[in-house]
Amino acid sequence: MAKVTVHRKAHFNAAHRLYNNEWSDARNVTVFGKCANPHYHGHNYELIVAVKGEINKGTGFVMDMKILKDLIADEIEERFDHKNLNEELIEFKELNPTAENIVVVIWNILRTKIDTTLELTVTLYETPRNFVVYNGE
Ligand code: NI
């Protein structure tokens, strides 16, 4: 049976600050630039969740898009939207909320909720031009 990848786009706004507290303020500014701003700043994150697998003979679906849509809404948008990632998400208490770390956190959350016979890839845009991709490797 053919393998097809289905994609669902989603969106959330969130604030963050990139900072390594083992470094001086000057070094943080050198490495993280404006993202080290102690007063935080926001991004309009765009998310693309890709699920790859065989088409189910009964449904004709790889995965029911309504289920995927609700999963992303409940597990990701609800959790991340309009949040200060550093202050409000337990995952980033000790972890710098870079796009790289955010995409891994999102993938780990979704992976537990999607059938293990399906491959999962998450793409996260932090800006229209900067994006990261994670597939569990
Ligand atoms: Ni930033």
Coordinates of C-alpha atoms and ligand atoms in Angstrom, one line a residue:
M1 CA 0.0 0.0 0.0
A2 CA 1.2 3.5 -0.9
K3 CA 2.8 5.5 1.9
V4 CA 1.6 9.1 2.0
T5 CA 2.5 12.0 4.3
V6 CA -0.3 14.1 5.6
H7 CA 0.4 17.6 7.0
R8 CA -1.5 19.8 9.4
K9 CA -0.5 23.5 9.9
A10 CA -1.0 25.2 13.2
H11 CA 0.0 28.4 14.9
F12 CA 0.7 29.9 18.3
N13 CA 2.1 33.1 19.7
A14 CA 4.5 32.9 22.5
A15 CA 7.1 34.9 24.4
H16 CA 10.6 33.8 25.3
R17 CA 14.0 34.8 26.4
L18 CA 17.2 33.0 25.4
Y19 CA 19.7 33.0 28.2
N20 CA 22.4 30.9 29.7
N21 CA 22.6 31.7 33.4
E22 CA 26.1 30.3 33.6
W23 CA 27.3 33.1 31.3
S24 CA 27.8 36.9 31.8
D25 CA 25.1 39.3 30.5
A26 CA 27.6 40.4 27.9
R27 CA 28.2 36.9 26.6
N28 CA 24.5 36.2 26.5
V29 CA 24.0 39.3 24.4
T30 CA 26.9 38.3 22.1
V31 CA 25.4 34.9 21.6
F32 CA 21.7 35.5 21.7
G33 CA 21.4 39.1 20.6
K34 CA 17.9 40.6 20.9
C35 CA 16.6 37.2 22.1
A36 CA 18.5 37.8 25.4
N37 CA 16.3 40.8 26.2
P38 CA 15.5 40.3 30.0
H39 CA 12.0 41.7 29.3
Y40 CA 11.2 38.9 26.9
H41 CA 9.8 39.2 23.3
G42 CA 7.4 37.3 21.2
H43 CA 7.3 35.3 18.1
N44 CA 4.4 34.1 15.8
Y45 CA 5.3 30.4 15.6
E46 CA 4.0 28.4 12.7
L47 CA 3.9 24.7 13.1
I48 CA 3.7 21.9 10.5
V49 CA 3.0 18.4 11.7
A50 CA 3.7 15.7 9.2
V51 CA 2.4 12.2 9.6
K52 CA 3.6 9.5 7.2
G53 CA 2.2 6.0 6.8
E54 CA 0.2 3.6 4.7
I55 CA -3.2 4.5 3.6
N56 CA -5.7 2.6 5.7
K57 CA -7.9 0.3 3.6
G58 CA -11.0 0.9 5.5
T59 CA -10.9 4.7 5.9
G60 CA -8.7 5.7 2.9
F61 CA -6.8 7.9 5.5
V62 CA -3.2 7.8 6.7
M63 CA -4.6 9.5 9.8
D64 CA -8.0 11.2 10.4
M65 CA -7.2 14.9 10.0
K66 CA -9.9 15.9 12.4
I67 CA -8.1 13.8 15.1
L68 CA -4.8 15.3 14.2
K69 CA -6.2 18.8 14.2
D70 CA -7.8 18.3 17.7
L71 CA -4.6 16.7 19.0
I72 CA -2.5 19.7 18.0
A73 CA -5.1 22.1 19.3
D74 CA -5.4 20.4 22.7
E75 CA -1.8 19.3 23.3
I76 CA 0.2 22.1 21.6
E77 CA -1.8 25.3 20.9
E78 CA -3.6 25.2 24.2
R79 CA -0.3 24.7 26.0
F80 CA 1.9 27.1 24.1
D81 CA -0.4 29.9 22.8
H82 CA 0.0 33.3 24.5
K83 CA 2.4 31.8 27.0
N84 CA 5.8 33.0 28.3
L85 CA 7.7 29.8 27.5
N86 CA 10.4 30.4 30.1
E87 CA 8.0 31.2 33.0
E88 CA 5.0 29.1 32.2
L89 CA 6.1 25.8 30.7
I90 CA 7.7 23.3 33.0
E91 CA 9.7 21.9 30.0
F92 CA 11.7 25.2 29.7
K93 CA 12.4 25.7 33.4
E94 CA 15.9 24.4 32.8
L95 CA 15.9 24.3 29.0
N96 CA 16.6 27.3 26.7
P97 CA 13.5 27.8 24.6
T98 CA 15.2 28.0 21.3
A99 CA 13.3 26.9 18.2
E100 CA 15.5 23.7 18.3
N101 CA 14.5 22.9 21.8
I102 CA 10.8 23.8 21.3
V103 CA 10.5 21.6 18.2
V104 CA 11.9 18.6 20.2
V105 CA 9.4 19.3 23.1
I106 CA 6.5 19.4 20.7
W107 CA 7.6 16.3 18.9
N108 CA 7.9 14.4 22.2
I109 CA 4.4 15.5 23.3
L110 CA 2.8 14.5 20.0
R111 CA 4.8 11.2 19.6
T112 CA 3.0 9.7 22.7
K113 CA -0.4 10.5 21.1
I114 CA 0.1 9.2 17.5
D115 CA 0.0 5.6 16.4
T116 CA 3.6 4.2 16.5
T117 CA 3.2 2.7 13.0
L118 CA 3.1 6.3 11.7
E119 CA 6.2 8.4 11.2
L120 CA 6.1 11.9 12.8
T121 CA 8.0 15.0 11.6
V122 CA 7.5 18.4 13.1
T123 CA 8.6 21.7 11.5
L124 CA 8.6 24.9 13.5
Y125 CA 8.9 28.4 12.0
E126 CA 10.1 31.0 14.5
T127 CA 10.1 33.6 11.8
P128 CA 9.0 33.4 8.1
R129 CA 12.6 32.7 7.2
N130 CA 13.9 30.7 10.2
F131 CA 12.6 27.2 10.8
V132 CA 13.7 23.9 12.3
V133 CA 12.7 20.3 11.6
Y134 CA 12.7 17.3 14.0
N135 CA 11.8 13.7 13.3
G136 CA 13.0 12.0 16.4
E137 CA 16.5 11.2 15.3
Ligands
NI1 NI 13.4 35.1 20.0

